[in-house]
Amino acid sequence: MYKSVLRPILFRIDPERVHHIVVLAVKLFDKIPGVRRAMIRFTNKPDPSGGVTIAGLHFPNRVGLAAGFDKDARFFNEFSMFGFSFIEIGTVTPKPQPGNSKPRLFRLKNERALINRMGFNNKGLDHAITQLSKRNSKVIIGGNIGKNTATTNENAAADYAACFDGLYDSVDYFAINVSCPNIAGMEKLQDQDSLRDILLSVMKIRAQKSVSKPVFLKISPDLTFRQIDEVLALYAEVGLDGIIATNTTTDRNCLSEKADHYGPGGLSGKPLSTRSIEIVSYICKHSGGSIPVIGVGGIMDKNGAIAMIRAGARLLQVYTGFIYEGPFLVRDINIALKEYFQAFPAGTGQKMPN
Ligand SMILES: Cc1cc2nc3c(=O)[nH]c(=O)nc-3n(C[C@H](O)[C@H](O)[C@H](O)COP(=O)(O)O)c2cc1C
C-alpha cells in the first residue's frame, strides 16, 4: 500500500514539504483514540534475546530512528508507534538556526538515496527541552548534539557542553555529532585534539551528575582507517560508551548516476551501505567486539539490517530506508532479526552481538 499508492504520490512533492506533510498526518492519526496502542501491538517485535543493554541502558529491540528526522523533538511520541525502540532527536544546537537555503534535500529515486545539505536547521536547545517535557511514550530518546554554524571550531566544545548539560535530564543517551558534512569545517572536529576537547568537556559534566547516561560518538563514513584508529584511541581515553557509524557521505563514486547538479551535501541510503558496513566491521574487529556499535547508513530492508548485524553492530538506525520503504520497515527488520538470531544464536561469523 505504501509503495504502490502513497509513495508515488508523496514522491511527486518536494521532499522537505513531504516531510512536514507526513509528520502532520502521523500526528493527526495518533489523535484517533486507540490508534497508537493498536499500532504498537502490530509493530512492536521485541528482540528474542531479550534486547540489548549498552552502558546500563536497555533497548528492547535493535532498531532506532536516526538523527535528523525529528530535529526539534516534535514527534518522537507519535513515531514510536512504528516499532522503534529508540529515537534520536536533533541535531540540537545551543541557539536556533535556519540551516542552509532551500532547496536542500533531494531524492535520487533510482539509487534509493537522498542528498541533503540541511545544515543543522533547528529551533535550538531551549525549544528541544520544552518539547521533551511532553514525553508520553516509552521510546528511548537519544539527544544528538552539535555546534552552531557561527561558532568557530576553537569554541565548539562550549556549544557541545551547553547542549549536553541542557538536555541531560531530558534524554536517555547522547550522540556527539562531529560528522555532519554540511557545516563548513566540521570534519576537522574529528581530528584527535579537537575531538578530545569536545569529549572531555561533556565527560566532565557527566562526572558531576548523579546518573551516568551513555555517550556515543557519531562518525563520518569519509574518515580514513587511520583517522578511525585515532578515534578508537580516544574512545578508551575519554570513556565513551559506543560509536554510531555512520553519518552521510560526501563521496559520489558510490553512485551509478551523475549527481553533480544537486550540489554539495551528504548522501544517504543504499549507495552508502557498503562503506558504513565496512566501517562497522572495522571497528568491531579492531576492538575485538568490545566497542558497542550502532550501525546506520543504507539499511533499506531486512537484508541490509542483517548485513549490518553480521558486521558486528549491536543496534541499528534507519532514516532513508524509512522514507523509501515506509512505516512497516522497522517491523519487517525486527521479524527478520528474530528469525536470524533463532537460526544463528551466536551471529554468523561474529560473536553474539549483545
Ligand atoms: C535529511 C537528513 C537530515 C539529517 N540530519 C542529521 C542530523 O541533524 N544529525 C545527524 O547526526 N545526522 C543527520 N542525518 C544523517 C542520518 O542520521 C544518518 O546517519 C544517515 O542518513 C545515514 O543513514 P540512512 O542511509 O539510513 O539515511 C540526516 C540525514 C538526512 C537524510
mmCIF file of C-alpha atoms and ligand atoms in Angstrom:
data_model
loop_
_atom_site.group_PDB
_atom_site.id
_atom_site.type_symbol
_atom_site.label_atom_id
_atom_site.label_comp_id
_atom_site.label_asym_id
_atom_site.label_seq_id
_atom_site.Cartn_x
_atom_site.Cartn_y
_atom_site.Cartn_z
ATOM 1 C CA MET A 1 0.000 0.000 0.000
ATOM 2 C CA TYR A 2 2.752 2.490 0.942
ATOM 3 C CA LYS A 3 4.999 1.661 -2.008
ATOM 4 C CA SER A 4 2.236 1.180 -4.574
ATOM 5 C CA VAL A 5 -0.131 4.008 -3.619
ATOM 6 C CA LEU A 6 1.221 6.502 -1.103
ATOM 7 C CA ARG A 7 4.870 6.724 -2.122
ATOM 8 C CA PRO A 8 4.253 7.566 -5.806
ATOM 9 C CA ILE A 9 2.034 10.458 -4.692
ATOM 10 C CA LEU A 10 4.408 11.676 -1.972
ATOM 11 C CA PHE A 11 7.441 11.407 -4.223
ATOM 12 C CA ARG A 12 5.922 13.933 -6.624
ATOM 13 C CA ILE A 13 6.132 16.618 -3.950
ATOM 14 C CA ASP A 14 9.260 18.443 -2.785
ATOM 15 C CA PRO A 15 10.971 16.156 -0.211
ATOM 16 C CA GLU A 16 11.148 18.717 2.573
ATOM 17 C CA ARG A 17 7.452 19.551 2.171
ATOM 18 C CA VAL A 18 6.574 15.862 2.190
ATOM 19 C CA HIS A 19 8.393 15.509 5.478
ATOM 20 C CA HIS A 20 6.150 18.166 7.063
ATOM 21 C CA ILE A 21 3.005 16.702 5.486
ATOM 22 C CA VAL A 22 3.773 13.172 6.685
ATOM 23 C CA VAL A 23 4.616 14.319 10.171
ATOM 24 C CA LEU A 24 1.368 16.258 10.402
ATOM 25 C CA ALA A 25 -0.581 13.264 9.082
ATOM 26 C CA VAL A 26 1.005 10.929 11.646
ATOM 27 C CA LYS A 27 0.281 13.413 14.420
ATOM 28 C CA LEU A 28 -3.389 13.555 13.372
ATOM 29 C CA PHE A 29 -3.568 9.764 13.009
ATOM 30 C CA ASP A 30 -2.172 9.431 16.517
ATOM 31 C CA LYS A 31 -5.026 11.556 17.863
ATOM 32 C CA ILE A 32 -7.564 8.861 16.968
ATOM 33 C CA PRO A 33 -8.265 7.067 20.254
ATOM 34 C CA GLY A 34 -6.645 3.643 20.448
ATOM 35 C CA VAL A 35 -4.566 4.045 17.288
ATOM 36 C CA ARG A 36 -1.174 4.241 18.922
ATOM 37 C CA ARG A 37 -1.838 1.248 21.146
ATOM 38 C CA ALA A 38 -3.095 -0.842 18.212
ATOM 39 C CA MET A 39 -0.159 0.169 16.044
ATOM 40 C CA ILE A 40 2.344 -0.642 18.767
ATOM 41 C CA ARG A 41 0.740 -4.043 19.235
ATOM 42 C CA PHE A 42 1.225 -4.657 15.496
ATOM 43 C CA THR A 43 4.698 -3.182 15.049
ATOM 44 C CA ASN A 44 6.326 -3.998 18.364
ATOM 45 C CA LYS A 45 8.565 -7.021 17.920
ATOM 46 C CA PRO A 46 10.787 -7.376 20.978
ATOM 47 C CA ASP A 47 14.194 -8.913 20.451
ATOM 48 C CA PRO A 48 14.100 -12.693 21.128
ATOM 49 C CA SER A 49 17.321 -12.465 23.110
ATOM 50 C CA GLY A 50 15.619 -10.016 25.461
ATOM 51 C CA GLY A 51 17.091 -6.902 23.882
ATOM 52 C CA VAL A 52 20.430 -5.191 24.106
ATOM 53 C CA THR A 53 21.915 -3.338 27.046
ATOM 54 C CA ILE A 54 24.594 -0.745 26.434
ATOM 55 C CA ALA A 55 26.170 1.109 29.337
ATOM 56 C CA GLY A 56 23.193 0.252 31.503
ATOM 57 C CA LEU A 57 20.572 1.396 29.016
ATOM 58 C CA HIS A 58 18.257 -1.384 27.868
ATOM 59 C CA PHE A 59 16.938 -1.390 24.274
ATOM 60 C CA PRO A 60 14.049 -3.872 23.898
ATOM 61 C CA ASN A 61 14.664 -4.192 20.167
ATOM 62 C CA ARG A 62 17.574 -3.227 17.919
ATOM 63 C CA VAL A 63 16.059 -0.644 15.598
ATOM 64 C CA GLY A 64 16.043 3.122 16.095
ATOM 65 C CA LEU A 65 15.199 6.237 14.091
ATOM 66 C CA ALA A 66 18.390 8.061 13.104
ATOM 67 C CA ALA A 67 19.067 11.708 13.881
ATOM 68 C CA GLY A 68 17.805 14.431 11.597
ATOM 69 C CA PHE A 69 14.278 13.104 11.171
ATOM 70 C CA ASP A 70 12.946 14.669 14.370
ATOM 71 C CA LYS A 71 15.372 17.557 14.677
ATOM 72 C CA ASP A 72 13.220 19.571 17.096
ATOM 73 C CA ALA A 73 11.846 16.723 19.200
ATOM 74 C CA ARG A 74 8.374 17.432 17.892
ATOM 75 C CA PHE A 75 7.041 13.967 17.065
ATOM 76 C CA PHE A 76 9.044 11.259 18.810
ATOM 77 C CA ASN A 77 5.940 10.278 20.812
ATOM 78 C CA GLU A 78 3.871 9.669 17.696
ATOM 79 C CA PHE A 79 6.646 7.968 15.697
ATOM 80 C CA SER A 80 7.247 5.478 18.486
ATOM 81 C CA MET A 81 4.153 3.711 17.121
ATOM 82 C CA PHE A 82 6.192 2.362 14.189
ATOM 83 C CA GLY A 83 8.134 -0.027 16.405
ATOM 84 C CA PHE A 84 11.366 1.874 17.041
ATOM 85 C CA SER A 85 12.915 1.085 20.388
ATOM 86 C CA PHE A 86 14.794 4.389 20.274
ATOM 87 C CA ILE A 87 14.528 7.725 18.520
ATOM 88 C CA GLU A 88 17.432 10.136 18.255
ATOM 89 C CA ILE A 89 16.295 13.738 18.256
ATOM 90 C CA GLY A 90 18.399 16.588 16.854
ATOM 91 C CA THR A 91 20.947 17.588 15.885
ATOM 92 C CA VAL A 92 20.253 20.231 18.521
ATOM 93 C CA THR A 93 22.481 23.318 18.680
ATOM 94 C CA PRO A 94 22.581 25.842 21.564
ATOM 95 C CA LYS A 95 20.877 28.622 19.585
ATOM 96 C CA PRO A 96 18.172 28.224 16.959
ATOM 97 C CA GLN A 97 19.386 28.473 13.365
ATOM 98 C CA PRO A 98 17.631 28.290 9.978
ATOM 99 C CA GLY A 99 20.077 25.978 8.237
ATOM 100 C CA ASN A 100 21.038 26.320 4.580
ATOM 101 C CA SER A 101 18.876 27.893 1.896
ATOM 102 C CA LYS A 102 16.287 25.757 0.108
ATOM 103 C CA PRO A 103 16.122 23.505 -1.833
ATOM 104 C CA ARG A 104 18.427 21.451 0.368
ATOM 105 C CA LEU A 105 17.002 17.935 0.225
ATOM 106 C CA PHE A 106 16.938 15.819 -2.950
ATOM 107 C CA ARG A 107 15.709 12.339 -3.862
ATOM 108 C CA LEU A 108 17.751 10.073 -6.098
ATOM 109 C CA LYS A 109 14.966 7.590 -6.755
ATOM 110 C CA ASN A 110 16.883 5.183 -8.982
ATOM 111 C CA GLU A 111 19.611 4.948 -6.381
ATOM 112 C CA ARG A 112 17.214 4.714 -3.399
ATOM 113 C CA ALA A 113 19.151 7.596 -1.909
ATOM 114 C CA LEU A 114 18.897 11.162 -0.631
ATOM 115 C CA ILE A 115 21.284 14.076 -0.766
ATOM 116 C CA ASN A 116 20.805 16.704 1.921
ATOM 117 C CA ARG A 117 22.531 19.904 2.933
ATOM 118 C CA MET A 118 20.094 20.893 5.659
ATOM 119 C CA GLY A 119 22.846 22.473 7.795
ATOM 120 C CA PHE A 120 21.543 21.816 11.322
ATOM 121 C CA ASN A 121 18.263 23.690 10.884
ATOM 122 C CA ASN A 122 16.717 23.512 14.352
ATOM 123 C CA LYS A 123 14.912 25.599 16.922
ATOM 124 C CA GLY A 124 17.668 25.398 19.478
ATOM 125 C CA LEU A 125 18.289 23.907 22.879
ATOM 126 C CA ASP A 126 15.555 25.633 24.913
ATOM 127 C CA HIS A 127 12.895 24.603 22.435
ATOM 128 C CA ALA A 128 14.104 20.978 22.467
ATOM 129 C CA ILE A 129 13.970 20.895 26.270
ATOM 130 C CA THR A 130 10.369 22.166 26.229
ATOM 131 C CA GLN A 131 9.383 19.603 23.630
ATOM 132 C CA LEU A 132 10.981 16.740 25.546
ATOM 133 C CA SER A 133 8.961 17.647 28.618
ATOM 134 C CA LYS A 134 5.944 16.374 26.629
ATOM 135 C CA ARG A 135 7.217 12.800 26.621
ATOM 136 C CA ASN A 136 4.353 10.343 26.816
ATOM 137 C CA SER A 137 5.763 7.189 25.262
ATOM 138 C CA LYS A 138 8.200 4.544 26.441
ATOM 139 C CA VAL A 139 10.541 5.008 23.489
ATOM 140 C CA ILE A 140 14.180 5.646 24.413
ATOM 141 C CA ILE A 141 15.288 9.143 23.443
ATOM 142 C CA GLY A 142 18.780 9.975 22.271
ATOM 143 C CA GLY A 143 19.927 13.578 22.191
ATOM 144 C CA ASN A 144 22.091 14.255 19.151
ATOM 145 C CA ILE A 145 24.055 17.454 19.778
ATOM 146 C CA GLY A 146 26.205 19.774 17.684
ATOM 147 C CA LYS A 147 27.567 23.282 17.419
ATOM 148 C CA ASN A 148 26.013 26.359 15.855
ATOM 149 C CA THR A 149 27.310 27.123 12.369
ATOM 150 C CA ALA A 150 28.532 30.533 13.532
ATOM 151 C CA THR A 151 30.566 29.022 16.383
ATOM 152 C CA THR A 152 34.198 28.574 15.429
ATOM 153 C CA ASN A 153 35.824 25.169 15.819
ATOM 154 C CA GLU A 154 38.003 26.652 18.593
ATOM 155 C CA ASN A 155 34.858 27.400 20.605
ATOM 156 C CA ALA A 156 32.945 24.284 19.602
ATOM 157 C CA ALA A 157 33.461 22.422 22.885
ATOM 158 C CA ALA A 158 31.422 25.070 24.732
ATOM 159 C CA ASP A 159 28.455 24.511 22.389
ATOM 160 C CA TYR A 160 28.558 20.751 22.926
ATOM 161 C CA ALA A 161 28.855 21.254 26.675
ATOM 162 C CA ALA A 162 25.859 23.632 26.717
ATOM 163 C CA CYS A 163 23.655 21.182 24.825
ATOM 164 C CA PHE A 164 24.854 18.249 26.900
ATOM 165 C CA ASP A 165 24.152 19.953 30.199
ATOM 166 C CA GLY A 166 20.856 21.418 28.992
ATOM 167 C CA LEU A 167 19.472 18.127 27.699
ATOM 168 C CA TYR A 168 20.893 15.922 30.429
ATOM 169 C CA ASP A 169 17.676 15.383 32.337
ATOM 170 C CA SER A 170 15.528 15.104 29.208
ATOM 171 C CA VAL A 171 17.204 12.326 27.189
ATOM 172 C CA ASP A 172 18.401 8.763 27.833
ATOM 173 C CA TYR A 173 21.651 8.857 25.880
ATOM 174 C CA PHE A 174 23.740 11.313 23.890
ATOM 175 C CA ALA A 175 25.138 11.250 20.380
ATOM 176 C CA ILE A 176 28.002 13.672 19.841
ATOM 177 C CA ASN A 177 27.753 14.681 16.215
ATOM 178 C CA VAL A 178 31.037 15.880 14.770
ATOM 179 C CA SER A 179 30.459 14.341 11.372
ATOM 180 C CA CYS A 180 27.917 16.478 9.536
ATOM 181 C CA PRO A 181 29.271 17.264 6.057
ATOM 182 C CA ASN A 182 27.002 20.313 5.770
ATOM 183 C CA ILE A 183 28.655 22.522 8.364
ATOM 184 C CA ALA A 184 31.792 24.100 6.922
ATOM 185 C CA GLY A 185 34.929 22.764 8.596
ATOM 186 C CA MET A 186 33.101 20.348 10.875
ATOM 187 C CA GLU A 187 35.127 17.385 9.609
ATOM 188 C CA LYS A 188 38.113 18.983 11.413
ATOM 189 C CA LEU A 189 36.354 18.385 14.718
ATOM 190 C CA GLN A 190 37.119 14.711 14.188
ATOM 191 C CA ASP A 191 40.859 15.447 14.494
ATOM 192 C CA GLN A 192 42.174 13.995 17.732
ATOM 193 C CA ASP A 193 42.857 17.251 19.583
ATOM 194 C CA SER A 194 39.558 18.948 18.742
ATOM 195 C CA LEU A 195 37.638 15.780 19.449
ATOM 196 C CA ARG A 196 39.398 15.288 22.767
ATOM 197 C CA ASP A 197 38.408 18.828 23.842
ATOM 198 C CA ILE A 198 34.777 18.241 22.957
ATOM 199 C CA LEU A 199 34.546 14.816 24.525
ATOM 200 C CA LEU A 200 36.341 15.794 27.704
ATOM 201 C CA SER A 201 34.078 18.824 28.099
ATOM 202 C CA VAL A 202 30.956 16.649 28.075
ATOM 203 C CA MET A 203 32.501 13.888 30.175
ATOM 204 C CA LYS A 204 33.399 16.445 32.821
ATOM 205 C CA ILE A 205 29.755 17.410 33.049
ATOM 206 C CA ARG A 206 28.661 13.781 33.178
ATOM 207 C CA ALA A 207 31.060 13.118 36.057
ATOM 208 C CA GLN A 208 29.145 15.660 38.140
ATOM 209 C CA LYS A 209 25.742 14.033 37.560
ATOM 210 C CA SER A 210 24.231 11.504 39.908
ATOM 211 C CA VAL A 211 23.080 9.316 36.990
ATOM 212 C CA SER A 212 25.560 8.416 34.250
ATOM 213 C CA LYS A 213 23.994 8.481 30.769
ATOM 214 C CA PRO A 214 25.640 6.730 27.793
ATOM 215 C CA VAL A 215 27.612 8.922 25.407
ATOM 216 C CA PHE A 216 28.033 7.764 21.798
ATOM 217 C CA LEU A 217 30.155 9.395 19.119
ATOM 218 C CA LYS A 218 28.745 9.677 15.604
ATOM 219 C CA ILE A 219 31.408 9.422 12.923
ATOM 220 C CA SER A 220 31.663 10.120 9.215
ATOM 221 C CA PRO A 221 31.976 7.418 6.572
ATOM 222 C CA ASP A 222 34.571 9.652 4.917
ATOM 223 C CA LEU A 223 37.180 9.072 7.637
ATOM 224 C CA THR A 224 40.238 7.084 6.606
ATOM 225 C CA PHE A 225 41.045 3.938 8.578
ATOM 226 C CA ARG A 226 43.943 5.841 10.102
ATOM 227 C CA GLN A 227 41.543 8.512 11.357
ATOM 228 C CA ILE A 228 39.259 5.803 12.700
ATOM 229 C CA ASP A 229 42.224 4.377 14.616
ATOM 230 C CA GLU A 230 42.693 7.804 16.204
ATOM 231 C CA VAL A 231 39.040 7.861 17.198
ATOM 232 C CA LEU A 232 39.394 4.395 18.699
ATOM 233 C CA ALA A 233 42.399 5.549 20.702
ATOM 234 C CA LEU A 234 40.353 8.417 22.111
ATOM 235 C CA TYR A 235 37.422 6.119 22.804
ATOM 236 C CA ALA A 236 39.059 4.480 25.785
ATOM 237 C CA GLU A 237 40.889 7.610 26.885
ATOM 238 C CA VAL A 238 37.725 9.614 27.415
ATOM 239 C CA GLY A 239 35.396 6.761 28.354
ATOM 240 C CA LEU A 240 32.878 6.756 25.512
ATOM 241 C CA ASP A 241 30.111 4.146 25.536
ATOM 242 C CA GLY A 242 29.661 3.450 21.833
ATOM 243 C CA ILE A 243 30.109 4.630 18.280
ATOM 244 C CA ILE A 244 27.395 5.482 15.794
ATOM 245 C CA ALA A 245 28.666 4.610 12.320
ATOM 246 C CA THR A 246 27.908 6.392 10.089
ATOM 247 C CA ASN A 247 26.675 9.828 9.081
ATOM 248 C CA THR A 248 26.117 10.763 5.411
ATOM 249 C CA THR A 249 28.942 10.801 2.863
ATOM 250 C CA THR A 250 30.299 13.450 0.507
ATOM 251 C CA ASP A 251 31.549 10.684 -1.771
ATOM 252 C CA ARG A 252 29.732 10.375 -5.112
ATOM 253 C CA ASN A 253 31.719 7.466 -6.530
ATOM 254 C CA CYS A 254 29.276 5.045 -4.945
ATOM 255 C CA LEU A 255 26.539 6.357 -7.262
ATOM 256 C CA SER A 256 25.830 4.879 -10.663
ATOM 257 C CA GLU A 257 24.326 8.139 -11.942
ATOM 258 C CA LYS A 258 25.876 11.604 -12.122
ATOM 259 C CA ALA A 259 24.798 13.794 -9.225
ATOM 260 C CA ASP A 260 26.790 16.998 -9.698
ATOM 261 C CA HIS A 261 23.680 19.051 -10.423
ATOM 262 C CA TYR A 262 22.385 18.532 -6.861
ATOM 263 C CA GLY A 263 25.348 20.443 -5.495
ATOM 264 C CA PRO A 264 27.124 19.678 -2.220
ATOM 265 C CA GLY A 265 25.576 17.639 0.556
ATOM 266 C CA GLY A 266 25.555 14.373 2.438
ATOM 267 C CA LEU A 267 24.486 11.264 0.573
ATOM 268 C CA SER A 268 22.431 8.659 2.425
ATOM 269 C CA GLY A 269 20.572 5.478 1.548
ATOM 270 C CA LYS A 270 21.520 2.405 -0.437
ATOM 271 C CA PRO A 271 24.782 3.690 -2.005
ATOM 272 C CA LEU A 272 26.147 4.350 1.497
ATOM 273 C CA SER A 273 25.616 0.836 2.809
ATOM 274 C CA THR A 274 28.881 -0.755 1.624
ATOM 275 C CA ARG A 275 31.021 1.920 3.281
ATOM 276 C CA SER A 276 29.002 2.030 6.505
ATOM 277 C CA ILE A 277 29.168 -1.737 6.856
ATOM 278 C CA GLU A 278 32.896 -1.658 6.144
ATOM 279 C CA ILE A 279 33.438 0.858 8.931
ATOM 280 C CA VAL A 280 31.242 -1.005 11.407
ATOM 281 C CA SER A 281 33.106 -4.195 10.632
ATOM 282 C CA TYR A 282 36.490 -2.456 11.011
ATOM 283 C CA ILE A 283 35.628 -1.020 14.426
ATOM 284 C CA CYS A 284 34.197 -4.305 15.693
ATOM 285 C CA LYS A 285 37.189 -6.316 14.519
ATOM 286 C CA HIS A 286 39.768 -3.843 15.807
ATOM 287 C CA SER A 287 38.127 -3.607 19.198
ATOM 288 C CA GLY A 288 37.580 -7.356 19.442
ATOM 289 C CA GLY A 289 33.868 -6.631 19.732
ATOM 290 C CA SER A 290 34.342 -4.602 22.899
ATOM 291 C CA ILE A 291 33.003 -1.331 21.441
ATOM 292 C CA PRO A 292 29.223 -1.223 21.063
ATOM 293 C CA VAL A 293 28.497 -0.008 17.540
ATOM 294 C CA ILE A 294 25.207 1.428 16.360
ATOM 295 C CA GLY A 295 25.136 0.691 12.636
ATOM 296 C CA VAL A 296 23.486 3.256 10.360
ATOM 297 C CA GLY A 297 23.804 4.012 6.686
ATOM 298 C CA GLY A 298 21.930 2.451 3.819
ATOM 299 C CA ILE A 299 19.793 -0.024 5.737
ATOM 300 C CA MET A 300 16.906 -0.210 3.280
ATOM 301 C CA ASP A 301 15.425 -3.593 4.152
ATOM 302 C CA LYS A 302 15.790 -6.697 6.296
ATOM 303 C CA ASN A 303 18.811 -7.934 4.322
ATOM 304 C CA GLY A 304 20.616 -4.654 4.881
ATOM 305 C CA ALA A 305 19.815 -4.898 8.582
ATOM 306 C CA ILE A 306 21.162 -8.432 8.819
ATOM 307 C CA ALA A 307 24.316 -7.433 6.932
ATOM 308 C CA MET A 308 24.899 -4.669 9.477
ATOM 309 C CA ILE A 309 24.340 -7.067 12.381
ATOM 310 C CA ARG A 310 26.727 -9.545 10.781
ATOM 311 C CA ALA A 311 29.304 -6.779 10.567
ATOM 312 C CA GLY A 312 29.017 -6.568 14.341
ATOM 313 C CA ALA A 313 26.516 -3.761 15.011
ATOM 314 C CA ARG A 314 24.558 -4.212 18.228
ATOM 315 C CA LEU A 315 21.900 -1.647 17.377
ATOM 316 C CA LEU A 316 20.672 -0.248 14.063
ATOM 317 C CA GLN A 317 19.280 3.066 12.928
ATOM 318 C CA VAL A 318 17.349 3.887 9.780
ATOM 319 C CA TYR A 319 16.450 7.127 8.049
ATOM 320 C CA THR A 320 16.448 6.953 4.228
ATOM 321 C CA GLY A 321 15.140 3.374 4.274
ATOM 322 C CA PHE A 322 12.158 4.560 6.300
ATOM 323 C CA ILE A 323 11.370 7.148 3.596
ATOM 324 C CA TYR A 324 11.659 4.658 0.742
ATOM 325 C CA GLU A 325 10.158 1.571 2.378
ATOM 326 C CA GLY A 326 7.530 3.111 4.599
ATOM 327 C CA PRO A 327 6.141 2.680 8.085
ATOM 328 C CA PHE A 328 6.479 -1.088 8.413
ATOM 329 C CA LEU A 329 10.195 -1.270 7.712
ATOM 330 C CA VAL A 330 11.022 -1.463 11.429
ATOM 331 C CA ARG A 331 8.586 -4.289 11.991
ATOM 332 C CA ASP A 332 9.961 -6.213 8.992
ATOM 333 C CA ILE A 333 13.528 -5.792 10.217
ATOM 334 C CA ASN A 334 12.669 -6.919 13.723
ATOM 335 C CA ILE A 335 10.877 -10.015 12.424
ATOM 336 C CA ALA A 336 13.877 -10.822 10.210
ATOM 337 C CA LEU A 337 16.313 -10.338 13.087
ATOM 338 C CA LYS A 338 14.230 -12.629 15.254
ATOM 339 C CA GLU A 339 14.483 -15.365 12.610
ATOM 340 C CA TYR A 340 18.169 -14.649 12.138
ATOM 341 C CA PHE A 341 19.034 -14.992 15.811
ATOM 342 C CA GLN A 342 16.914 -18.110 16.129
ATOM 343 C CA ALA A 343 18.890 -19.661 13.258
ATOM 344 C CA PHE A 344 22.282 -18.294 14.332
ATOM 345 C CA PRO A 345 22.150 -17.636 18.065
ATOM 346 C CA ALA A 346 25.810 -16.626 18.054
ATOM 347 C CA GLY A 347 25.553 -14.458 14.922
ATOM 348 C CA THR A 348 27.163 -15.694 11.692
ATOM 349 C CA GLY A 349 30.912 -15.270 11.725
ATOM 350 C CA GLN A 350 30.616 -12.989 14.733
ATOM 351 C CA LYS A 351 30.270 -13.195 18.439
ATOM 352 C CA MET A 352 26.673 -12.802 19.527
ATOM 353 C CA PRO A 353 26.380 -9.015 19.241
ATOM 354 C CA ASN A 354 24.972 -8.481 22.676
HETATM 355 C C1 LIG B 1 17.545 14.866 5.589
HETATM 356 C C2 LIG B 1 18.557 14.318 6.542
HETATM 357 C C3 LIG B 1 18.908 15.046 7.659
HETATM 358 C C4 LIG B 1 19.849 14.547 8.556
HETATM 359 N N1 LIG B 1 20.163 15.272 9.665
HETATM 360 C C5 LIG B 1 21.036 14.764 10.559
HETATM 361 C C6 LIG B 1 21.339 15.467 11.747
HETATM 362 O O1 LIG B 1 20.791 16.538 12.018
HETATM 363 N N2 LIG B 1 22.241 14.916 12.607
HETATM 364 C C7 LIG B 1 22.848 13.712 12.362
HETATM 365 O O2 LIG B 1 23.637 13.241 13.189
HETATM 366 N N3 LIG B 1 22.559 13.010 11.253
HETATM 367 C C8 LIG B 1 21.683 13.509 10.355
HETATM 368 N N4 LIG B 1 21.392 12.803 9.228
HETATM 369 C C9 LIG B 1 22.104 11.526 8.968
HETATM 370 C C10 LIG B 1 21.296 10.314 9.422
HETATM 371 O O3 LIG B 1 21.076 10.327 10.797
HETATM 372 C C11 LIG B 1 22.037 9.012 9.031
HETATM 373 O O4 LIG B 1 23.252 8.948 9.743
HETATM 374 C C12 LIG B 1 22.355 8.933 7.547
HETATM 375 O O5 LIG B 1 21.282 9.440 6.781
HETATM 376 C C13 LIG B 1 22.654 7.508 7.084
HETATM 377 O O6 LIG B 1 21.548 6.668 7.321
HETATM 378 P P1 LIG B 1 20.481 6.277 6.175
HETATM 379 O O7 LIG B 1 21.248 5.814 4.983
HETATM 380 O O8 LIG B 1 19.610 5.221 6.812
HETATM 381 O O9 LIG B 1 19.718 7.519 5.885
HETATM 382 C C14 LIG B 1 20.452 13.284 8.310
HETATM 383 C C15 LIG B 1 20.089 12.547 7.190
HETATM 384 C C16 LIG B 1 19.149 13.055 6.302
HETATM 385 C C17 LIG B 1 18.782 12.220 5.085
#
